[in-house]
Short mmCIF file of C-alpha atoms and ligand atoms in Angstrom, two decimals:
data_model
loop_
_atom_site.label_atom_id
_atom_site.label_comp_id
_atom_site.label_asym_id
_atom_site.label_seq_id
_atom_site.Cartn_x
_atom_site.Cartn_y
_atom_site.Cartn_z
CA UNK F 1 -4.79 -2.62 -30.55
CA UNK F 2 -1.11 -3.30 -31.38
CA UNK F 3 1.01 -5.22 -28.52
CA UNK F 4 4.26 -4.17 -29.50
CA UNK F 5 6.46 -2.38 -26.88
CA UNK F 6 4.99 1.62 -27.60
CA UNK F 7 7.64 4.25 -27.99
CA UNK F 8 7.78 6.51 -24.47
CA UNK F 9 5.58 9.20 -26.01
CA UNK F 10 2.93 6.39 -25.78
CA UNK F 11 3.63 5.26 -22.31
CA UNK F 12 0.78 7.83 -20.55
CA UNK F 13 -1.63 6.54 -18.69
CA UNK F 14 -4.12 8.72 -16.82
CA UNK F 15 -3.46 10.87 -13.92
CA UNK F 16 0.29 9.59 -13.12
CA UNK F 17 2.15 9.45 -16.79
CA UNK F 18 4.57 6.11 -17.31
CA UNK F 19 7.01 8.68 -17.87
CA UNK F 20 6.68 9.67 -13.95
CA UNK F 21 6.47 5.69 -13.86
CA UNK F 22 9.72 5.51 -15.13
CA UNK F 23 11.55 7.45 -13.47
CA UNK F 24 13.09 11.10 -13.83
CA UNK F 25 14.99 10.64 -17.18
CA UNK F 26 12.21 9.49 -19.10
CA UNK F 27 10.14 13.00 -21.31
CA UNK F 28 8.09 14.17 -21.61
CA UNK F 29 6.06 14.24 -18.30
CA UNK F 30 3.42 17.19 -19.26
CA UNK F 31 0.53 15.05 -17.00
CA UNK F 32 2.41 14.73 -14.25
CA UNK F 33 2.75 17.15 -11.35
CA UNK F 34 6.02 18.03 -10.54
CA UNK F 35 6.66 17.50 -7.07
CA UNK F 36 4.67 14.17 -7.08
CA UNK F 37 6.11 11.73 -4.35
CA UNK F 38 7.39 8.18 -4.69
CA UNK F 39 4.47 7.57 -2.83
CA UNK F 40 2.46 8.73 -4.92
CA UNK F 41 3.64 7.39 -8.40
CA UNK F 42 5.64 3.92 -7.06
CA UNK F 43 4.07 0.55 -5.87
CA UNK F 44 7.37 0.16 -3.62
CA UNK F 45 6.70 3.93 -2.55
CA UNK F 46 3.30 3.56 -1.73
CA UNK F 47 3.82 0.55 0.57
CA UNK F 48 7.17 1.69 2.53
CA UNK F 49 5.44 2.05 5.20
CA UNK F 50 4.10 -1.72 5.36
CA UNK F 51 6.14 -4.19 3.17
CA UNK F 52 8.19 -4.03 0.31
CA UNK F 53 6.75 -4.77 -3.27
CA UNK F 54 8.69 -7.37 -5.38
CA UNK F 55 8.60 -8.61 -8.86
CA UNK F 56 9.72 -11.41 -10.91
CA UNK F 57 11.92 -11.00 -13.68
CA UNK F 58 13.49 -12.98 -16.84
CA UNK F 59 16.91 -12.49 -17.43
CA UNK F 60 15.78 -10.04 -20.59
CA UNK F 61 14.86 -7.89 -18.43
CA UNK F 62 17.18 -7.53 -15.65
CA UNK F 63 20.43 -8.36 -18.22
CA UNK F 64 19.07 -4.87 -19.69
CA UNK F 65 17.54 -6.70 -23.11
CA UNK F 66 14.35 -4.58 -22.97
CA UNK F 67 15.17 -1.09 -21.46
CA UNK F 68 12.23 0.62 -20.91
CA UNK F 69 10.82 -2.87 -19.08
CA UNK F 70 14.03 -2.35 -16.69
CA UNK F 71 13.46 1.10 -16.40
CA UNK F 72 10.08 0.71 -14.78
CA UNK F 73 11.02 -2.33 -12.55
CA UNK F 74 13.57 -0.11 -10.99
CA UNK F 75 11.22 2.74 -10.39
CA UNK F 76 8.22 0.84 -9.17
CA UNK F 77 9.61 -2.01 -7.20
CA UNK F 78 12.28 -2.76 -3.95
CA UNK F 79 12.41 -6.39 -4.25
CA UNK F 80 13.13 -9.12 -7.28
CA UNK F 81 12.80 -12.85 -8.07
CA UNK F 82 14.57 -14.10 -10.74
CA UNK F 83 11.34 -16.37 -12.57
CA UNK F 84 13.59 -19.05 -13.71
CA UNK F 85 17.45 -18.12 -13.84
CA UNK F 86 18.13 -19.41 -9.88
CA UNK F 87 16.46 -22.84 -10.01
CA UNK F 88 18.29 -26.14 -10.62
CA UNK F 89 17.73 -26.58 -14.27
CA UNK F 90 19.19 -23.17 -15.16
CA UNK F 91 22.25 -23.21 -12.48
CA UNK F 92 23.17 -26.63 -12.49
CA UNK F 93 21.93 -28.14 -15.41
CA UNK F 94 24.65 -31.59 -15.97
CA UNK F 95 27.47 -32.10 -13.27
CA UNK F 96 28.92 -28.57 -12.95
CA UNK F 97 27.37 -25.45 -12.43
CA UNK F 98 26.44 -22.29 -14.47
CA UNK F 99 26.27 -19.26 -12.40
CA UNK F 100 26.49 -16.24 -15.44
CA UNK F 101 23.10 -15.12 -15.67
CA UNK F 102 22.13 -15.65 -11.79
CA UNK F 103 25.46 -13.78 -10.86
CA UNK F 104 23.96 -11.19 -12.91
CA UNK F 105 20.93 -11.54 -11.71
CA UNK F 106 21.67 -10.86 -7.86
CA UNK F 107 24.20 -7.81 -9.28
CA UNK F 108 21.46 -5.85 -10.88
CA UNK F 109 19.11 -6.25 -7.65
CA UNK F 110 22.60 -5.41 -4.94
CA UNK F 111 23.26 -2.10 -7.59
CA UNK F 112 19.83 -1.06 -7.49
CA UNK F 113 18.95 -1.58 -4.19
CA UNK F 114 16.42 -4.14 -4.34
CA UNK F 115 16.06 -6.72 -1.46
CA UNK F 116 16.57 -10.35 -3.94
CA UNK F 117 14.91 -13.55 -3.33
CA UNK F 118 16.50 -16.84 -4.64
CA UNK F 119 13.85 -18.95 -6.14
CA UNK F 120 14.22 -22.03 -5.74
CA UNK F 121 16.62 -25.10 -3.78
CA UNK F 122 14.74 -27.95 -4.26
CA UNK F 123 11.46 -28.59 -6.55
CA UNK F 124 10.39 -31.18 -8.57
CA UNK F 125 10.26 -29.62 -11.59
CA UNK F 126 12.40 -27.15 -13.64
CA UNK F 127 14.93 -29.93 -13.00
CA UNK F 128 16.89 -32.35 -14.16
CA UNK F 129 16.98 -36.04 -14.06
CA UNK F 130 20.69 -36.43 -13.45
CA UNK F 131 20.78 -36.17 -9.36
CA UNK F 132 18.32 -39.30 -9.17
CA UNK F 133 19.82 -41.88 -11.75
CA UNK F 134 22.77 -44.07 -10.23
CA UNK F 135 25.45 -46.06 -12.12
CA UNK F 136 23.10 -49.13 -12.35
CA UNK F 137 19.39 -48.00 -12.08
CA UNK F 138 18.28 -45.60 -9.54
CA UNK F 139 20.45 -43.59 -7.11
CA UNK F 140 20.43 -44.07 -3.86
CA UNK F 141 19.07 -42.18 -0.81
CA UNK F 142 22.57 -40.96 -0.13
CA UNK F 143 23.76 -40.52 -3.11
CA UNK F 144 20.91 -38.27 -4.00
CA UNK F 145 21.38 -36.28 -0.02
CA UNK F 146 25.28 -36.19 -1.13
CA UNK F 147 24.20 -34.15 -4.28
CA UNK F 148 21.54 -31.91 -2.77
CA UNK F 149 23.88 -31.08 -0.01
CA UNK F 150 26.63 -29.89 -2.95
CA UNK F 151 23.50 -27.95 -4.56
CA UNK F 152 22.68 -25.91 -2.05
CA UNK F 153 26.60 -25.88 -0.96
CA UNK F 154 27.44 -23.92 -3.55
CA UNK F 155 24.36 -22.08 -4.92
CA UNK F 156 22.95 -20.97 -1.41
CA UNK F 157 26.67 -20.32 -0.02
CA UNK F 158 27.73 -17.81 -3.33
CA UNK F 159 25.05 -15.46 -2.31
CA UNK F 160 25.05 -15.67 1.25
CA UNK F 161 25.18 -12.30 2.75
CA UNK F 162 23.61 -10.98 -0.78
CA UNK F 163 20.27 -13.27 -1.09
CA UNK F 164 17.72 -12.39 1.25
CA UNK F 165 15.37 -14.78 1.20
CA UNK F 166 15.46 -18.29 -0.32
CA UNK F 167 12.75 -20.32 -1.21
CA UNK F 168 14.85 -23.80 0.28
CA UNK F 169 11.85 -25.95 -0.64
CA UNK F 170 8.96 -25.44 -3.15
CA UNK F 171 6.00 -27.10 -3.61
CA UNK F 172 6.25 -30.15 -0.98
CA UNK F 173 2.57 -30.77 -0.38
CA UNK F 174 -0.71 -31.95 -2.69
CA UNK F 175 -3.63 -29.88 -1.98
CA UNK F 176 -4.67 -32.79 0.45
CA UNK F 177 -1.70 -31.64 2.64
CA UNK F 178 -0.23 -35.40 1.61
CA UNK F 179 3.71 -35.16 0.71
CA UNK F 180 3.88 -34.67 -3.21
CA UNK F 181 5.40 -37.71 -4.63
CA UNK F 182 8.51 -36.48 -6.36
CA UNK F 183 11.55 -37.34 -7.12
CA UNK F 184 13.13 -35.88 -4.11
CA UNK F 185 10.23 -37.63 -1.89
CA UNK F 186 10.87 -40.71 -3.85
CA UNK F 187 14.70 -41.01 -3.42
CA UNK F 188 15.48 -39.30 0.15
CA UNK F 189 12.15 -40.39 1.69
CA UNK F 190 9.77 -37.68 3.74
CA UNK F 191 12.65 -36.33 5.32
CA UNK F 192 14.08 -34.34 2.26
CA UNK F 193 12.43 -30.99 3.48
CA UNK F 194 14.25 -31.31 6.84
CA UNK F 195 17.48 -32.05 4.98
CA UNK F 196 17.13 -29.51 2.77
CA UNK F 197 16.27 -26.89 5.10
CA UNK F 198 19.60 -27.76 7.27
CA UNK F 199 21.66 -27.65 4.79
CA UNK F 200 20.44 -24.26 3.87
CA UNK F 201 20.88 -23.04 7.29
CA UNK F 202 24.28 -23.99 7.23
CA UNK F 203 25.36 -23.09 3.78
CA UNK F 204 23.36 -19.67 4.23
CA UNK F 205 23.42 -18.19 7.79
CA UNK F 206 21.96 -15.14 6.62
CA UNK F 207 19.40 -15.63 4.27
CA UNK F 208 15.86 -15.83 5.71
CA UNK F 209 14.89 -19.67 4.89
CA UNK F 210 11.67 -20.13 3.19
CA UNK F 211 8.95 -23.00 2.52
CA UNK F 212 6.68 -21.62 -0.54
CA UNK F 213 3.89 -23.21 -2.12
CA UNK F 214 0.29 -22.67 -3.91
CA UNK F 215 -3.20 -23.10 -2.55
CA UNK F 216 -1.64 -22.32 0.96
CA UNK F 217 -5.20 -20.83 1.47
CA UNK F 218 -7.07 -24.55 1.43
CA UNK F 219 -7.23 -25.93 4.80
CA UNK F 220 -6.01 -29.26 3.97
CA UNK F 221 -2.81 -28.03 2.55
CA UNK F 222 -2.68 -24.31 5.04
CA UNK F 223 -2.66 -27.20 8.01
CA UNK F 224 0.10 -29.63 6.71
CA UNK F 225 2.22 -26.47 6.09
CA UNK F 226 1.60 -25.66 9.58
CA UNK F 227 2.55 -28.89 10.86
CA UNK F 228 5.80 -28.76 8.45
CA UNK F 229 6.72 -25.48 9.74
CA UNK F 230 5.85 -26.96 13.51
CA UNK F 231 7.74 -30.38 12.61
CA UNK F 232 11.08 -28.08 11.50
CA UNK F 233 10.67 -26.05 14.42
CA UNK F 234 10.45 -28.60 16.72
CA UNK F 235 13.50 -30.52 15.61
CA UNK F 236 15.52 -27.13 16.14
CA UNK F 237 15.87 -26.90 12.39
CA UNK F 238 15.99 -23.32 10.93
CA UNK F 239 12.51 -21.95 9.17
CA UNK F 240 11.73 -18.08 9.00
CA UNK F 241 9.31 -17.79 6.55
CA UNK F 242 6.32 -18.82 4.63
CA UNK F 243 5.60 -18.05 0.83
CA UNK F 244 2.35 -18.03 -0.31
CA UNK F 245 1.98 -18.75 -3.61
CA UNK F 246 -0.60 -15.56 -4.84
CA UNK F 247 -1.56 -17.13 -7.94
CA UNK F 248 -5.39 -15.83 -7.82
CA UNK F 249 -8.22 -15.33 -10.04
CA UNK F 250 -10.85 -12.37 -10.28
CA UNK F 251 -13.64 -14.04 -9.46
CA UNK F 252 -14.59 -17.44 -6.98
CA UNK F 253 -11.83 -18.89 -4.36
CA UNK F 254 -10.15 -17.94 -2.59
CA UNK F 255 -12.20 -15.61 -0.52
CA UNK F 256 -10.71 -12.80 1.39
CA UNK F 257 -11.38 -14.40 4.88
CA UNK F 258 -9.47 -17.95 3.32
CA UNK F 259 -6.55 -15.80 2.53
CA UNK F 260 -6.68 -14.65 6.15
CA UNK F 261 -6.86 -17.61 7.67
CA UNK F 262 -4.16 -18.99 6.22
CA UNK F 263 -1.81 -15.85 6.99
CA UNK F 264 -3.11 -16.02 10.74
CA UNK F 265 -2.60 -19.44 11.03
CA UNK F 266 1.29 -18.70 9.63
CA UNK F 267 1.36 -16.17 11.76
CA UNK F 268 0.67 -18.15 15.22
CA UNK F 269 3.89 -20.44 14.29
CA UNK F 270 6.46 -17.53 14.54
CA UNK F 271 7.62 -17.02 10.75
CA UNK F 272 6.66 -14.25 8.62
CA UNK F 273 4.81 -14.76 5.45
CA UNK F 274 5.40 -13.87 1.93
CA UNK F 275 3.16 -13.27 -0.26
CA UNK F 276 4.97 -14.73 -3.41
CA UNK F 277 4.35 -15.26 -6.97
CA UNK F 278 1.03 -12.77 -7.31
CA UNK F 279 -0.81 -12.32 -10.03
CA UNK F 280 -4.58 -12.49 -10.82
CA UNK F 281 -6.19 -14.66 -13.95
CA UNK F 282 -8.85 -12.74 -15.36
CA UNK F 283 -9.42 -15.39 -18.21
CA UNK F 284 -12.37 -18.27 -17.68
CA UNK F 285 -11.93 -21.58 -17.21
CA UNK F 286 -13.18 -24.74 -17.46
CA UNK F 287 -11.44 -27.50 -15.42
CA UNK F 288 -11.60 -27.76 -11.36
CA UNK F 289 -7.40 -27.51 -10.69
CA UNK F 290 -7.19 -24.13 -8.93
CA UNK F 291 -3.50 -22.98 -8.14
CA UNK F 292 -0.39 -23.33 -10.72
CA UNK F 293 0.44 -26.83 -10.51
CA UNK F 294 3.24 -26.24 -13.38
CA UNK F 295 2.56 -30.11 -15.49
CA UNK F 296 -1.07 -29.43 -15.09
CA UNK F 297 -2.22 -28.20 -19.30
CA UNK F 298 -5.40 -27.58 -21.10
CA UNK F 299 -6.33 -27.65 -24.43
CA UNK F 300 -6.79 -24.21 -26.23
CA UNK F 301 -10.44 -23.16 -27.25
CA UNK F 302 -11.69 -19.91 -28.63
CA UNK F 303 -14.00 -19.62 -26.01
CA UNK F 304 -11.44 -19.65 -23.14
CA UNK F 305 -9.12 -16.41 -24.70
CA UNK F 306 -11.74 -14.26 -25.15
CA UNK F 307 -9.43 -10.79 -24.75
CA UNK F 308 -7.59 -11.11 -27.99
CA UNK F 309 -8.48 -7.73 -29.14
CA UNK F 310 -8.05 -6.25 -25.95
CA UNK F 311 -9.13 -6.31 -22.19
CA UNK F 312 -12.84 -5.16 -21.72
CA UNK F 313 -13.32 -2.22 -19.30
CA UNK F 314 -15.71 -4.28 -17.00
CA UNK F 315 -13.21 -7.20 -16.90
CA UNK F 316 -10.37 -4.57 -16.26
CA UNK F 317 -12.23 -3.38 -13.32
CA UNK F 318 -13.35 -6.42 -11.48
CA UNK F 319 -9.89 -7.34 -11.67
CA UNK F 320 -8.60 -4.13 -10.06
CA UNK F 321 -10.80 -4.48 -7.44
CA UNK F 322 -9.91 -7.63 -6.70
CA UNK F 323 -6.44 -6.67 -6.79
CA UNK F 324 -7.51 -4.23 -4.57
CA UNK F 325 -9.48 -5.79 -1.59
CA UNK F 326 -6.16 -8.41 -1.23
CA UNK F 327 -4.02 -5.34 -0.90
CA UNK F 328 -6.37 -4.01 1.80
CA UNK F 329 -6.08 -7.49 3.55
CA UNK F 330 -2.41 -7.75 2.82
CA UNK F 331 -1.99 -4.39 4.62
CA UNK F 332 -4.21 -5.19 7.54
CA UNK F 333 -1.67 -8.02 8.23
CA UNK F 334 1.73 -6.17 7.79
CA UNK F 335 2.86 -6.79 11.20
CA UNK F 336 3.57 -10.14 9.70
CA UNK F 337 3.14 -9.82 5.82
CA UNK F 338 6.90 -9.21 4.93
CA UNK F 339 6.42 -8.80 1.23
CA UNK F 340 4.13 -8.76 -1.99
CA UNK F 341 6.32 -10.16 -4.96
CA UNK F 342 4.15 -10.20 -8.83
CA UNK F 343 5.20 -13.41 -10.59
CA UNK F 344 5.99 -11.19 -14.05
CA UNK F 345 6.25 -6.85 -14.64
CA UNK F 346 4.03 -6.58 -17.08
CA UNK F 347 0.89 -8.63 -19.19
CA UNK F 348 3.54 -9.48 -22.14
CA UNK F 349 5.87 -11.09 -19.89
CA UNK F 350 3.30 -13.50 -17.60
CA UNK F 351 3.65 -17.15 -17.75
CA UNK F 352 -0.08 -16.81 -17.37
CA UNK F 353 0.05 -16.42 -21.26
CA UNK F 354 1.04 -19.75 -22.05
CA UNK F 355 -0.08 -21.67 -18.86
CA UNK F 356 -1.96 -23.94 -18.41
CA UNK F 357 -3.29 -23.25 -22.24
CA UNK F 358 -0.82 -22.04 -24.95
CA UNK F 359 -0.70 -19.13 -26.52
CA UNK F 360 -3.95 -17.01 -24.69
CA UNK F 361 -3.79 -13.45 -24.50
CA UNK F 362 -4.02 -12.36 -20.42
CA UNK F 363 -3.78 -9.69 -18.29
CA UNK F 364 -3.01 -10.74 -15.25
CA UNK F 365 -0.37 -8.05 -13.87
CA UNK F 366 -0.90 -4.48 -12.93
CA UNK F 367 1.01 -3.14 -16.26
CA UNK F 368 -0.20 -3.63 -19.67
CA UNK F 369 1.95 -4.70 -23.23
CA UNK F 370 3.25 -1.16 -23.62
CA UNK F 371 4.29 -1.10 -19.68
CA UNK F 372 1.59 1.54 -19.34
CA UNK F 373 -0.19 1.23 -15.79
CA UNK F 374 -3.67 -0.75 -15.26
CA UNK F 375 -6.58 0.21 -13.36
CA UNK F 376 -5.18 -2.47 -11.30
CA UNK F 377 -2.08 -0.25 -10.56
CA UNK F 378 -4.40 2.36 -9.65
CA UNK F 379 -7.05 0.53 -7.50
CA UNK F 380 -3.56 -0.58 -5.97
CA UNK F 381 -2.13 2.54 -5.43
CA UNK F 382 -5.19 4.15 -4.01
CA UNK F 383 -5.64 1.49 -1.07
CA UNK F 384 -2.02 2.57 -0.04
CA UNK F 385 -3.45 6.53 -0.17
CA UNK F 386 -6.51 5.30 1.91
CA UNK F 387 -4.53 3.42 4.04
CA UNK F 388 -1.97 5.59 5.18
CA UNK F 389 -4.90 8.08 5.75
CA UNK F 390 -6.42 5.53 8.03
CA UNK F 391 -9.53 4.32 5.77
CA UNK F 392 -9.12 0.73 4.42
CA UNK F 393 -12.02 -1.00 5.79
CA UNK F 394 -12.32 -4.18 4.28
CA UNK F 395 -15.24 -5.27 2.54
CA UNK F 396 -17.91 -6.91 3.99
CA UNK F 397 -17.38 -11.06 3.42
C1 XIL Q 1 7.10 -20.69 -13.85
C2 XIL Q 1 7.73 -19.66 -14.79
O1 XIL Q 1 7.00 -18.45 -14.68
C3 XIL Q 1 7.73 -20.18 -16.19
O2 XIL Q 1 8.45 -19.29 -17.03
C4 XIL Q 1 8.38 -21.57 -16.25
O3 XIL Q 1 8.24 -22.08 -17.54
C5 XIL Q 1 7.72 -22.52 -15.26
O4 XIL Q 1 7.75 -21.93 -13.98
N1 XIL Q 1 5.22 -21.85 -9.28
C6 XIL Q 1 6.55 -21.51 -9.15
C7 XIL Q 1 7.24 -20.80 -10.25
O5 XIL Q 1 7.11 -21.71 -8.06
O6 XIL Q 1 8.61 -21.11 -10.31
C8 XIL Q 1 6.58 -21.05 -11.56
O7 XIL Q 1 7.22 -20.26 -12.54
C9 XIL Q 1 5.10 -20.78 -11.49
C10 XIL Q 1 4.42 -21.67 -10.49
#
């Protein structure tokens, strides 16, 4: 099987042909009937009725670099991240800032009507050293508060009124629900979050202020993001929204009724919840980290990229229906689900292909290396059908 981006008379896949995928300019569409609906051949189509569909993208794609990979995130989805171009590392990298590719980012998402998500204020990785080093040793707490507060001054205040959604803080808490030790936590002290998040409200008044993280499904970590949501709201400090982190796997934890706890238990303080950064691992592993703790690596063995030559039609299954059941549970929970954003468009462009092992072949995302649609898109797209017709029981726990 060759990876290499397939020319479009190679983009068909089953009943609904990429073509249709693609949108109307793309030929030939021979399998597809004409007066198919959006609902019928587009993720963000399909769910209108219940949240929008996002999708991360790299600044090849949405700076036009790879066409036909544009081409199809425009036609299939009404809501982007930009994977890295927003966060510190790429917009503010030494003193002063670097807003070309992010300004482009937001255009392409404002032109094509897509509701954009700025990923990320404040994190502990994907960022520099700079903002904690003072003129003799370490900064100080206010120096450090004086240059967050400038951060978010002038990254969340450009896009107000064209970011919807910012994730202000990513990726406070352990899995323990203890406060992650990093550099932020280290120099401004527990209280960072609560800075961070006012100084988002008030460089931002109209972008929806999120706290995302991973593993939001363990109860440890579900119940300190709970109490930090309950700690902001109490102090009259701005929150509106959860992310959690969908970084999944096809088989073991977390189970569907996890998942729903956690959104419930969002759901009883007020905000909405995201469902953020989605995509399932279909690759085994052999260490006990679940989630996508970014620093965390493995060593690459044979055994552990099985797929090389391709993704077996049993794996591709158990991987749609997985993909499937979470849509089911997703949809059950719309009144407060807000949105379902895939971290990557399609298997070539995951991170999942180089984390936490180099250089594995996955398949994580519901198009293939030749953007052609999985049976994941189509177990996906099928819940929506049933849905809308009223029949989306979900399985049995
Ligand atoms: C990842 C990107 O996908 C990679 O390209 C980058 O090298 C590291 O970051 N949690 C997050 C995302 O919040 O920003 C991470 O994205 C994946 C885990």
């Amino acid at each position: 099987m060759s990876f290499e981006r397939s020319s479009l008379r190679h983009l068909r896949g089953g009943v609904v042909s990429c073509c249709l995928l693609l949108g109307a300019a793309c030929a030939p569409r021979e399998t597809s009937s004409p007066d198919a609906s959006d609902e019928d051949t587009t993720l963000k189509g399909a769910y209108a009725e219940y949240f929008k569909v996002g999708v991360a993208l790299p600044a090849m794609i949405f700076m036009g670099g790879d066409r036909a990979a544009q081409k199809l995130a425009k036609a299939q989805f009404n809501r982007i991240t930009a994977e890295n171009e927003m966060k510190w590392a790429s917009v503010h990298p030494g003193s002063s800032f670097s807003f070309e590719t992010s300004d482009a980012f937001v255009r392409f998402g404002q032109r094509n009507g897509m509701e954009v998500h700025g990923h990320c204020l404040v994190w502990h990785t994907n960022q520099p050293g700079w903002p904690f080093q003072g003129n003799r040793g370490p900064a100080t707490r206010d120096e450090v508060l004086a240059r967050l507060k400038k951060h978010i001054d002038r990254v969340a205040g450009r896009y107000d009124g064209k970011v919807a959604y910012w994730d202000v803080v990513n990726e406070a808490l352990e899995d323990d629900g203890a406060m992650r030790r990093s550099p932020w936590y280290n120099t401004i002290g527990p209280d960072y979050v609560e800075q961070a998040f006012k100084m988002a409200a008030a460089a931002a008044p109209t972008a929806k202020l999120v706290y995302n993280d991973y593993n939001m499904w363990m109860p440890p970590k579900r119940d300190a993001a709970v109490a930090l949501v309950q700690r902001l709201q109490s102090q009259g400090i701005r929150i509106d929204a959860v992310g959690m982190q969908g970084h999944y796997r096809t088989a073991g934890e977390p189970s569907l009724q996890q998942v729903e706890e956690a959104i419930l238990a969002f759901k009883a303080t007020g905000v909405e919840v995201l469902i953020t950064e989605f995509d399932i691992d279909p690759l085994p592993y052999a260490w006990d980290k679940l989630g996508a703790d970014v620093n965390f690596t493995v060593q690459q063995r044979e055994e552990l990229d099985p797929y090389v030559r391709g993704f077996p039609p049993e794996a591709e299954a158990a991987h749609a229906k997985r993909y499937a059941d979470l849509f089911r549970l997703f949809v059950k929970h719309s009144d407060v689900v807000q949105s379902v954003t895939f971290w990557g468009l399609s298997d070539d462009f995951s991170w999942l292909n180089t984390w936490p092992i180099q250089g594995r072949t996955n398949y994580p995302l519901l198009f293939d290396r030749g953007l052609r649609p999985k049976k994941a898109w189509f177990a996906v797209m099928n819940v929506a059908r049933e849905c809308r017709a009223g029949r989306c029981e979900l399985p049995e726990p």
